[in-house]
Coordinates of C-alpha atoms in Angstrom, one line a residue:
X1 CA 0.0 0.0 0.0
X2 CA 1.3 3.5 -0.8
X3 CA 2.2 5.9 2.0
X4 CA 1.6 9.4 0.9
X5 CA 3.6 12.3 2.2
X6 CA 2.9 16.0 1.7
X7 CA 5.7 18.4 2.5
X8 CA 5.4 22.2 2.7
X9 CA 8.3 24.7 2.8
X10 CA 8.7 27.8 4.8
X11 CA 8.7 31.3 3.2
X12 CA 6.6 33.8 5.3
X13 CA 3.9 35.5 3.3
X14 CA 4.9 33.5 0.2
X15 CA 3.1 30.6 1.9
X16 CA 0.0 32.0 0.1
X17 CA 1.5 30.6 -3.1
X18 CA 1.7 27.1 -1.7
X19 CA -1.8 27.5 -0.2
X20 CA -3.2 28.3 -3.6
X21 CA -1.5 25.3 -5.1
X22 CA -3.1 23.2 -2.4
X23 CA -6.4 24.7 -3.2
X24 CA -6.0 23.5 -6.8
X25 CA -5.1 20.1 -5.6
X26 CA -8.2 19.8 -3.4
X27 CA -10.2 20.8 -6.4
X28 CA -8.5 18.1 -8.5
X29 CA -8.8 15.4 -5.8
X30 CA -12.3 16.4 -4.6
X31 CA -11.4 15.5 -1.0
X32 CA -9.7 17.0 2.0
X33 CA -5.9 16.6 1.8
X34 CA -5.7 15.1 5.3
X35 CA -7.8 12.2 4.0
X36 CA -5.5 11.7 1.0
X37 CA -2.1 12.1 2.5
X38 CA -0.9 10.0 5.4
X39 CA 1.8 12.3 6.7
X40 CA 2.0 16.1 6.5
X41 CA 5.3 17.8 7.2
X42 CA 5.8 21.6 7.4
X43 CA 8.2 24.3 8.4
X44 CA 7.5 27.9 9.4
X45 CA 4.6 29.2 7.2
X46 CA 4.4 25.6 5.9
X47 CA 3.9 24.4 9.5
X48 CA 0.7 26.5 9.7
X49 CA -0.4 25.1 6.3
X50 CA 0.3 21.5 7.3
X51 CA -1.4 21.9 10.7
X52 CA -4.5 23.5 9.2
X53 CA -4.8 20.8 6.6
X54 CA -4.3 18.1 9.3
X55 CA -7.3 19.5 11.1
X56 CA -9.4 19.4 8.0
X57 CA -9.4 23.1 7.3
X58 CA -9.8 23.6 3.5
X59 CA -7.0 25.3 1.6
X60 CA -9.5 27.9 0.3
X61 CA -9.9 29.2 3.9
X62 CA -6.1 29.4 4.3
X63 CA -5.7 31.4 1.1
X64 CA -8.3 33.8 2.4
X65 CA -6.4 34.0 5.7
X66 CA -3.3 35.2 4.0
X67 CA -5.3 37.7 2.0
X68 CA -7.2 39.1 4.9
X69 CA -4.8 38.9 7.8
X70 CA -1.3 38.9 6.3
X71 CA -0.9 42.5 7.4
X72 CA -1.6 41.6 11.0
X73 CA 1.6 39.4 11.0
X74 CA 3.6 41.7 8.7
X75 CA 2.2 45.2 9.2
X76 CA 5.1 47.0 7.4
X77 CA 8.1 46.3 5.2
X78 CA 10.3 49.2 6.2
X79 CA 12.1 48.5 9.5
X80 CA 12.0 52.3 10.2
X81 CA 8.2 52.5 9.8
X82 CA 6.4 54.4 12.6
X83 CA 4.4 51.3 13.3
X84 CA 7.5 49.7 14.6
X85 CA 7.8 52.0 17.6
X86 CA 6.2 49.6 20.1
X87 CA 8.7 46.9 19.0
X88 CA 11.6 49.4 19.6
X89 CA 10.2 50.1 23.0
X90 CA 9.9 46.4 23.9
X91 CA 13.0 44.9 22.4
X92 CA 15.3 47.9 21.7
X93 CA 16.7 49.4 18.5
X94 CA 18.5 46.2 17.5
X95 CA 15.4 43.9 18.3
X96 CA 13.4 41.9 15.8
X97 CA 11.6 43.6 13.0
X98 CA 8.1 42.5 14.2
X99 CA 6.3 41.6 17.4
X100 CA 5.1 38.0 17.4
X101 CA 1.7 39.0 18.8
X102 CA 0.1 39.2 15.4
X103 CA 1.4 35.8 14.5
X104 CA 0.2 34.3 17.8
X105 CA -3.3 35.8 17.3
X106 CA -3.6 34.4 13.8
X107 CA -2.5 31.0 14.8
X108 CA -4.8 30.8 17.9
X109 CA -7.7 32.0 15.8
X110 CA -7.0 29.4 13.1
X111 CA -6.0 26.4 15.2
X112 CA -7.9 27.0 18.5
X113 CA -7.0 25.0 21.6
X114 CA -6.2 21.7 19.8
X115 CA -3.0 20.0 20.8
X116 CA -0.4 18.0 18.8
X117 CA -1.7 14.7 20.2
X118 CA -5.3 15.6 19.0
X119 CA -4.2 15.1 15.3
X120 CA -5.6 11.7 14.4
X121 CA -6.8 11.8 10.8
X122 CA -3.2 11.8 9.6
X123 CA 0.3 12.2 11.0
X124 CA 1.8 15.7 11.4
X125 CA 5.5 16.7 11.6
X126 CA 6.7 20.2 12.3
X127 CA 10.3 21.4 12.5
X128 CA 11.9 24.1 14.7
X129 CA 15.4 24.7 16.2
X130 CA 16.4 25.1 19.8
X131 CA 19.2 27.6 20.5
X132 CA 19.8 26.2 24.0
X133 CA 20.9 22.7 23.0
X134 CA 21.7 23.9 19.5
X135 CA 19.6 21.0 18.0
X136 CA 16.5 20.7 15.8
X137 CA 13.1 20.2 17.4
X138 CA 10.9 17.9 15.5
X139 CA 7.3 17.8 16.7
X140 CA 5.5 14.6 15.8
X141 CA 1.8 14.1 16.4
X142 CA 2.2 10.3 16.9
X143 CA 4.8 10.7 19.7
X144 CA 4.0 11.4 23.4
X145 CA 6.9 13.7 23.8
X146 CA 5.1 16.9 22.6
X147 CA 1.6 15.5 22.6
X148 CA 0.3 18.2 25.1
X149 CA 1.8 21.1 23.2
X150 CA -0.9 23.3 21.6
X151 CA -0.7 23.3 17.8
X152 CA -0.6 27.0 17.6
X153 CA 2.5 27.0 19.8
X154 CA 4.3 24.3 17.8
X155 CA 3.7 26.5 14.7
X156 CA 5.0 29.6 16.7
X157 CA 8.2 27.7 17.4
X158 CA 8.5 26.8 13.7
X159 CA 7.9 30.3 12.4
X160 CA 9.9 32.5 14.8
X161 CA 12.4 33.6 12.2
X162 CA 15.5 35.3 13.6
X163 CA 15.6 39.1 12.8
X164 CA 11.9 39.0 11.9
X165 CA 10.4 37.7 15.1
X166 CA 11.6 37.2 18.7
X167 CA 12.5 33.6 19.7
X168 CA 9.7 31.7 21.3
X169 CA 10.0 30.2 24.8
X170 CA 8.6 26.7 24.9
X171 CA 8.2 24.9 28.2
X172 CA 7.4 21.3 29.0
X173 CA 6.3 20.4 32.5
X174 CA 5.0 17.1 34.0
X175 CA 4.1 16.1 37.6
X176 CA 3.8 12.6 39.1
X177 CA 4.6 10.2 41.8
X178 CA 7.8 8.2 42.4
X179 CA 7.5 4.4 42.1
X180 CA 11.0 3.6 43.1
X181 CA 14.5 5.0 43.1
X182 CA 18.2 4.1 43.5
X183 CA 21.2 6.3 44.2
X184 CA 21.4 7.4 40.5
X185 CA 18.0 6.4 39.0
X186 CA 14.3 7.1 39.5
X187 CA 11.3 5.1 38.2
X188 CA 8.1 6.8 37.3
X189 CA 4.5 5.5 37.5
X190 CA 2.4 4.2 34.6
X191 CA 1.2 7.6 33.4
X192 CA 4.4 8.6 31.6
X193 CA 5.9 8.0 28.2
X194 CA 7.0 4.5 27.2
X195 CA 9.3 5.9 24.5
X196 CA 13.0 6.0 25.1
X197 CA 14.7 9.3 25.8
X198 CA 11.5 11.4 25.9
X199 CA 12.7 13.0 29.1
X200 CA 16.3 13.4 28.0
X201 CA 18.0 16.5 29.5
X202 CA 14.9 17.4 31.6
X203 CA 15.3 18.6 35.1
X204 CA 13.6 16.6 37.8
X205 CA 12.8 18.1 41.1
X206 CA 11.4 16.3 44.1
X207 CA 8.6 18.6 45.3
X208 CA 7.1 16.6 48.2
X209 CA 8.0 13.6 50.4
X210 CA 11.4 12.1 51.0
X211 CA 14.2 13.9 49.2
X212 CA 12.2 17.1 48.9
X213 CA 13.9 20.0 47.0
X214 CA 16.5 17.9 45.3
X215 CA 17.0 18.6 41.6
X216 CA 18.9 16.5 39.1
X217 CA 19.2 16.2 35.3
X218 CA 18.1 13.2 33.3
X219 CA 20.9 11.7 31.2
X220 CA 18.9 8.9 29.7
X221 CA 15.4 7.4 29.9
X222 CA 14.4 3.7 29.4
X223 CA 10.8 3.8 28.2
X224 CA 10.1 0.1 28.8
X225 CA 11.2 0.4 32.4
X226 CA 10.0 4.0 32.8
X227 CA 13.4 4.5 34.5
X228 CA 15.5 7.7 34.2
X229 CA 19.3 7.8 34.9
X230 CA 20.5 10.9 36.6
X231 CA 23.6 13.1 36.2
X232 CA 24.6 12.6 39.9
X233 CA 23.5 10.6 42.9
X234 CA 20.7 11.7 45.2
X235 CA 21.7 13.1 48.6
X236 CA 18.6 11.4 50.0
X237 CA 17.0 8.7 47.8
X238 CA 13.3 9.4 47.1
X239 CA 10.6 6.8 47.8
X240 CA 6.9 6.2 47.2
X241 CA 6.1 9.2 49.5
X242 CA 7.8 11.5 47.0
X243 CA 6.3 13.5 44.1
X244 CA 8.3 15.1 41.3
X245 CA 8.2 17.8 38.7
X246 CA 9.9 17.4 35.3
X247 CA 10.8 20.6 33.5
X248 CA 12.5 21.7 30.3
X249 CA 12.7 25.0 28.5
X250 CA 13.5 25.5 24.8
X251 CA 14.4 28.7 23.0
X252 CA 12.8 28.0 19.7
X253 CA 13.5 29.7 16.4
X254 CA 12.4 29.1 12.8
X255 CA 12.6 25.5 11.6
X256 CA 13.9 26.9 8.3
X257 CA 17.3 27.1 10.0
X258 CA 17.2 23.3 10.2
X259 CA 15.0 22.3 7.3
X260 CA 13.2 25.0 5.4
X261 CA 12.1 22.2 3.0
X262 CA 11.1 19.4 5.4
X263 CA 10.6 16.7 2.7
X264 CA 13.5 14.6 3.8
X265 CA 12.3 14.8 7.4
X266 CA 9.0 13.4 6.4
X267 CA 10.6 10.6 4.4
X268 CA 12.9 9.7 7.3
X269 CA 9.9 9.7 9.7
X270 CA 7.9 7.4 7.4
X271 CA 10.8 4.9 7.1
X272 CA 11.3 4.9 10.9
X273 CA 7.6 4.2 11.3
X274 CA 8.1 1.0 9.3
X275 CA 7.0 2.0 5.8
X276 CA 8.9 0.5 2.9
X277 CA 10.7 3.2 0.9
X278 CA 9.3 1.7 -2.3
X279 CA 5.8 2.5 -1.0
X280 CA 6.4 6.2 -0.4
X281 CA 4.7 8.7 -2.6
X282 CA 6.0 12.2 -1.9
X283 CA 4.7 15.6 -2.9
X284 CA 6.8 18.6 -1.9
X285 CA 5.6 22.2 -2.4
X286 CA 7.8 25.2 -2.2
X287 CA 7.1 28.9 -1.8
X288 CA 9.0 30.1 -4.8
X289 CA 12.6 30.3 -5.8
X290 CA 14.2 33.8 -5.2
X291 CA 15.7 35.3 -8.3
X292 CA 17.3 38.4 -6.9
X293 CA 21.1 38.0 -7.3
X294 CA 23.6 39.0 -4.6
X295 CA 26.5 40.2 -6.7
X296 CA 30.1 39.3 -5.8
X297 CA 31.0 43.0 -5.9
X298 CA 28.5 43.7 -3.1
X299 CA 28.8 40.5 -1.1
X300 CA 32.6 40.6 -0.8
X301 CA 32.4 43.9 1.0
X302 CA 29.4 43.2 3.3
X303 CA 29.7 42.8 7.0
X304 CA 27.3 42.0 9.8
X305 CA 25.0 45.0 9.2
X306 CA 24.5 44.4 5.5
X307 CA 23.8 40.7 5.8
X308 CA 21.4 41.2 8.7
X309 CA 19.6 44.2 7.1
X310 CA 16.2 43.0 5.8
X311 CA 16.8 39.5 7.1
X312 CA 19.0 38.7 4.1
X313 CA 21.2 36.2 5.9
X314 CA 18.1 34.3 7.1
X315 CA 16.7 34.2 3.6
X316 CA 20.0 32.8 2.2
X317 CA 20.4 30.3 5.0
X318 CA 16.9 29.0 4.5
X319 CA 16.9 29.0 0.7
X320 CA 20.0 27.0 0.2
X321 CA 19.0 23.9 2.3
X322 CA 15.7 23.7 0.4
X323 CA 17.5 22.6 -2.7
X324 CA 19.8 20.3 -0.8
X325 CA 16.8 18.5 0.8
X326 CA 15.1 18.3 -2.6
X327 CA 18.3 16.6 -4.0
X328 CA 18.5 14.2 -1.0
X329 CA 14.8 13.2 -1.3
X330 CA 15.1 12.7 -5.1
X331 CA 18.1 10.4 -4.6
X332 CA 16.5 8.4 -1.8
X333 CA 13.2 7.9 -3.6
X334 CA 14.9 7.3 -7.0
X335 CA 11.6 7.3 -9.0
X336 CA 10.2 10.5 -10.5
X337 CA 6.7 9.0 -10.6
X338 CA 6.8 8.7 -6.8
X339 CA 8.4 12.1 -6.0
X340 CA 7.2 15.4 -7.3
X341 CA 8.5 18.8 -6.3
X342 CA 6.3 21.8 -7.1
X343 CA 8.4 25.0 -7.2
X344 CA 8.9 27.9 -9.6
X345 CA 11.1 31.0 -9.9
X346 CA 9.8 34.2 -8.5
X347 CA 10.1 36.1 -11.8
X348 CA 7.8 37.4 -14.5
X349 CA 7.7 34.3 -16.7
X350 CA 4.3 33.0 -15.6
X351 CA 2.2 36.2 -15.5
X352 CA 4.5 39.1 -16.5
X353 CA 3.9 40.5 -13.0
X354 CA 6.4 41.2 -10.3
X355 CA 6.7 38.5 -7.6
X356 CA 8.5 39.6 -4.5
X357 CA 10.8 37.1 -2.8
X358 CA 10.5 39.0 0.5
X359 CA 9.1 36.9 3.3
X360 CA 7.2 39.9 4.7
X361 CA 5.7 41.7 1.7
X362 CA 2.0 41.3 2.7
X363 CA 0.8 44.0 0.3
X364 CA -2.5 43.2 -1.5
X365 CA -0.7 43.5 -4.8
X366 CA 2.0 41.0 -4.0
X367 CA -0.4 38.5 -2.5
X368 CA -2.6 38.8 -5.6
X369 CA 0.3 38.3 -7.9
X370 CA 1.6 35.2 -6.0
X371 CA -1.9 33.7 -6.1
X372 CA -2.2 34.4 -9.9
X373 CA 1.2 32.9 -10.5
X374 CA 0.4 29.8 -8.5
X375 CA -2.8 29.3 -10.6
X376 CA -0.8 29.8 -13.8
X377 CA 1.9 27.3 -12.7
X378 CA -0.4 24.4 -11.9
X379 CA -2.2 24.9 -15.2
X380 CA 1.0 24.6 -17.3
X381 CA 0.7 21.5 -19.5
X382 CA 3.9 20.0 -18.2
X383 CA 2.9 20.5 -14.5
X384 CA -0.6 19.1 -15.2
X385 CA 1.0 16.1 -16.8
X386 CA 3.3 15.6 -13.8
X387 CA 0.4 15.9 -11.4
X388 CA -1.7 13.5 -13.4
X389 CA 1.1 10.9 -13.5
X390 CA 1.8 11.3 -9.7
X391 CA -1.8 10.9 -8.6
X392 CA -2.4 8.1 -11.2
X393 CA 0.6 6.2 -9.9
X394 CA -0.7 6.6 -6.3
X395 CA -4.1 5.3 -7.2
X396 CA -2.6 2.3 -9.1
X397 CA -0.6 1.3 -6.1
X398 CA -3.6 1.7 -3.8
X399 CA -5.7 -0.6 -5.9
X400 CA -3.2 -3.4 -6.1

């Protein structure tokens, strides 16, 4: 049986382009995409798209959201705009370009109070990056590790692009009773994760009972035994009278710094879930290839200010990996009928209209042009042919 993966890139307001492509696909398939695809992976603006689709929200509504509320997230393009004064006051002159309040409001309105563990119609994967441990964060709906994290907050973590938005503080906290302990271990009750290392690097504090007020770090966790190994011995070994608190803080920034194109992440997750690589059908949708050149004559003289101005360094650092992950996925799948990447240059070729590659150009004109270009792209004869072949191959394998 085929296992279908839909992957959605980051790109700020350019996500409207991907949303419009998704709208066309829903029209073509005549069914919600969370009923067609088994796993949805998304980064940054793509995390919002993937999460909304996973909840059964139609792409038409998401396109409308970009149109109507893009300016709430990106209220200006000029960093010296008078509207930025409150951001100056809160974060200082060298702070992020935007407040994250608009983004948070939009995500909460769209996704409500649903949590990652509530996604059941399909599997959902969201990427972010933790600056404390300097490691990617990969939210997975089928894992207990982040099951209680609100969906809007997982998307906030994924979309908090440096220089554009402040980093997002994510906190995990659990409370429970001690079943047993030794000098360097502690065993939890049944109401905890059975997956290895879910509590890795979390701080455990004994809050009541024997050993009260002791804190240790968890070095490893055996899910089958529900036993954690600690960084140093207890001064007083806890017992069944003891209760504990587990806590961990993340400083989350945009997942695009780890995988702006999360296609390979979705493929790796599917393989780890036990699916045969020959059964994978992968559709990856980008947010447009930037075409503005950075000339050597300019780049050779630039320093910190020029690269940071306008978030240029972030744009470059997120664009480059997208092509790398496309290449990796193409090599892994090894069959063009089972892997399709939808992406086009942000130039005038499709509609003769300007397409901005800025992540924060939420002007009505730019959004309209991106939508128009997306429609033109999916109706190109060669793209229609590729889509027909991709979906036909999927149906053939499903009917075997």
